[in-house]
Short mmCIF file of C-alpha atoms in Angstrom, two decimals:
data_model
loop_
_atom_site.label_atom_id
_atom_site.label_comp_id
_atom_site.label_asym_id
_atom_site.label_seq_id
_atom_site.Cartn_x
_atom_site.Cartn_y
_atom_site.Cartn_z
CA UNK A 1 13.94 -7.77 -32.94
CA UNK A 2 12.21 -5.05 -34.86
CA UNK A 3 12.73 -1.48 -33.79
CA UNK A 4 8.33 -1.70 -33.46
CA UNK A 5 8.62 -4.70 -30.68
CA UNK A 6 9.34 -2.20 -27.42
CA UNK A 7 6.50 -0.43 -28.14
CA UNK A 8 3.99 -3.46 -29.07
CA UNK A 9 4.88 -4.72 -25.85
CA UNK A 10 4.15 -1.55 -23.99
CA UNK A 11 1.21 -1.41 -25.65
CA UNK A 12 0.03 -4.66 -24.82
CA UNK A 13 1.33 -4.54 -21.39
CA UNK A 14 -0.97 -1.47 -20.97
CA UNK A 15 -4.07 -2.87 -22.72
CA UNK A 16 -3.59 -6.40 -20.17
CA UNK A 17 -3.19 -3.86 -17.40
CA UNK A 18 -6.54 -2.13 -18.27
CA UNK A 19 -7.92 -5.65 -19.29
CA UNK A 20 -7.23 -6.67 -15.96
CA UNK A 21 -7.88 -4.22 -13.88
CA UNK A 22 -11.07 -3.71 -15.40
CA UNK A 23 -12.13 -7.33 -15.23
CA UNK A 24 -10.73 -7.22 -11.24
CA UNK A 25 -12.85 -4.50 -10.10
CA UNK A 26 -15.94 -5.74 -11.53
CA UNK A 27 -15.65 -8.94 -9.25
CA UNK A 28 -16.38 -6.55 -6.27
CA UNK A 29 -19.14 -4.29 -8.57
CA UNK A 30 -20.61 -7.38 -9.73
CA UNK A 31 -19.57 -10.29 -7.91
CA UNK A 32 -23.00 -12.37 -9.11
CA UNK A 33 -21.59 -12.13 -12.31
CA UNK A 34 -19.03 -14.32 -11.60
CA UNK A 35 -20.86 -17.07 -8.81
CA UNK A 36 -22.78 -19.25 -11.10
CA UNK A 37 -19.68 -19.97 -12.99
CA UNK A 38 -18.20 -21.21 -9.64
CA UNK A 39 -17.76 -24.74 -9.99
CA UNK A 40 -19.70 -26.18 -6.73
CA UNK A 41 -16.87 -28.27 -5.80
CA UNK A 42 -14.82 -25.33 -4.79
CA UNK A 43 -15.00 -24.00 -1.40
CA UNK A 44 -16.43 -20.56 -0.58
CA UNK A 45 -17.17 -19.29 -3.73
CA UNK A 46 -17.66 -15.62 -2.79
CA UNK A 47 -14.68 -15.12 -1.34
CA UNK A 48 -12.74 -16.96 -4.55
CA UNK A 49 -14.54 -13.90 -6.33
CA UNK A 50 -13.13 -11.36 -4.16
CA UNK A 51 -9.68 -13.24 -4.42
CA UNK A 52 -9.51 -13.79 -7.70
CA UNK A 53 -10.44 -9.80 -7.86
CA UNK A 54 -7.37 -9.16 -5.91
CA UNK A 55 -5.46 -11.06 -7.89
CA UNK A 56 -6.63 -9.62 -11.51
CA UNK A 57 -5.82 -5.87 -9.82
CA UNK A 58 -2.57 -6.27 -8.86
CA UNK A 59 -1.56 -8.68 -11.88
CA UNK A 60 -2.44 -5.99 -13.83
CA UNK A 61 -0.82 -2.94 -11.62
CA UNK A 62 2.60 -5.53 -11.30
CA UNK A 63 2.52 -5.35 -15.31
CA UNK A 64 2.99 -1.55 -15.17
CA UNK A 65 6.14 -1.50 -13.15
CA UNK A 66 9.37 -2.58 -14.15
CA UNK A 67 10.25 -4.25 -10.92
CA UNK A 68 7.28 -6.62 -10.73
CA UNK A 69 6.66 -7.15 -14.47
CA UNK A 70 8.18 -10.49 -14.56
CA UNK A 71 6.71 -11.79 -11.40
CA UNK A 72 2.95 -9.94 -12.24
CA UNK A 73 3.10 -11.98 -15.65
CA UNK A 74 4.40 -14.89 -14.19
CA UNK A 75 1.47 -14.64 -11.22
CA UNK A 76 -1.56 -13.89 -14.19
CA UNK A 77 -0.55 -16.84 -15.95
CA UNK A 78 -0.91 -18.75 -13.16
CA UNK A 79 -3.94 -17.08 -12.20
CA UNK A 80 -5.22 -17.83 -15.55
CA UNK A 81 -3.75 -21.80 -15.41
CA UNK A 82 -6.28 -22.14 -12.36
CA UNK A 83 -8.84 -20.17 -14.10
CA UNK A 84 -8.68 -23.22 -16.62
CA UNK A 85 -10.56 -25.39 -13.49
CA UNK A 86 -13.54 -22.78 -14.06
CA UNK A 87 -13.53 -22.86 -17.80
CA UNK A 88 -13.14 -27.09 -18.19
CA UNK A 89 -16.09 -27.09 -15.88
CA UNK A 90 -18.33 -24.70 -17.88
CA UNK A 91 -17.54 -26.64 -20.72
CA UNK A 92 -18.37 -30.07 -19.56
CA UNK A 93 -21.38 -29.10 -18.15
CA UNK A 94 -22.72 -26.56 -20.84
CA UNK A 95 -26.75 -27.25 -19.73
CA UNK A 96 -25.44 -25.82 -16.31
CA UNK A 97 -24.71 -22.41 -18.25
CA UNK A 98 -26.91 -21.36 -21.02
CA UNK A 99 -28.15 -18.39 -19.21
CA UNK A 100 -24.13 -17.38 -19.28
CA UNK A 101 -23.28 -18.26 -22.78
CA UNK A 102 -24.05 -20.71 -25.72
CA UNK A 103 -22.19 -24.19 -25.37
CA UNK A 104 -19.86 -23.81 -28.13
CA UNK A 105 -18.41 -20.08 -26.57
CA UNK A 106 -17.85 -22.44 -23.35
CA UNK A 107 -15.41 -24.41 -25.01
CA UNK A 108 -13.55 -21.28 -26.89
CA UNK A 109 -12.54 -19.82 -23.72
CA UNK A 110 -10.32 -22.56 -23.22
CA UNK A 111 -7.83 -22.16 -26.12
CA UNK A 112 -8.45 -18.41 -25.54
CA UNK A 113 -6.87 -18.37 -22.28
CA UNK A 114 -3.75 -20.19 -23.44
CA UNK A 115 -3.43 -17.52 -25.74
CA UNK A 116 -4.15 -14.78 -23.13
CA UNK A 117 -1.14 -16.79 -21.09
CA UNK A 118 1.22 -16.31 -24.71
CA UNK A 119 0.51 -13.02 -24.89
CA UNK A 120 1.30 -12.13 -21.45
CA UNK A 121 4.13 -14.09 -21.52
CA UNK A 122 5.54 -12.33 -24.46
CA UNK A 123 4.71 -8.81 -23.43
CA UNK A 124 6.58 -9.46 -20.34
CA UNK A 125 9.89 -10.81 -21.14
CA UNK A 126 12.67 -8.15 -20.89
CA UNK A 127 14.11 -6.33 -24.59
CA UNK A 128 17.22 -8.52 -25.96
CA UNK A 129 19.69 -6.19 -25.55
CA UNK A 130 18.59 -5.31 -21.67
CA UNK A 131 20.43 -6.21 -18.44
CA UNK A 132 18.42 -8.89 -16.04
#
């Protein structure tokens, strides 16, 4: 591993902690943002907002600190794998969301959160020559 690699992953562990956080708060500032993505087969939509919200801030917090880095990446990834129900749906049903975004950018965020998983993933796994 590269002498540069400790401090790319810092990096990116702080820019997915600002992502994060950033994208978590605004599901309280602007939950109706969020709602008409909602697939309507899911229950209680607002409070999936609000949850989800949670879930974005302290994913992003964990990331910061050493002691729930593993388990804050491991949590956003799964956060994001569920996320995936949202972003199939959008897709499928593009006529549903042209006021959110043009049908083709629909079916981008898909492979764009399996790379968002990747790169939390990476940025998260402990140096080579540290103890576990």
């Amino acid at each position: 591993m590269s002498a540069f690699a400790p401090r790319w992953r810092t990096r990116t562990r702080w820019m997915l902690a600002v992502l994060f956080v950033g994208a978590g708060a605004l599901h309280f500032v602007a939950p109706n943002v969020y709602l008409p993505l909602m697939p309507p087969y899911l229950p209680a939509p607002l409070t999936l907002v609000y949850l989800s919200g949670v879930a974005e801030i302290a994913g992003g917090i964990g990331l910061l600190l050493l002691s729930t880095r593993r388990w804050a990446g491991l949590g956003l990834i799964a956060m994001l794998g569920v996320f995936l129900l949202v972003h199939v749906h959008t897709a499928l049903n593009p006529a549903d969301y042209v006021d959110f975004a043009p049908a083709w950018a629909l079916w981008v965020r898909i492979p764009l959160q399996f790379a968002f998983m990747a790169l939390i993933w990476w940025a998260t796994q402990p140096r080579a020559n540290a103890s576990r």
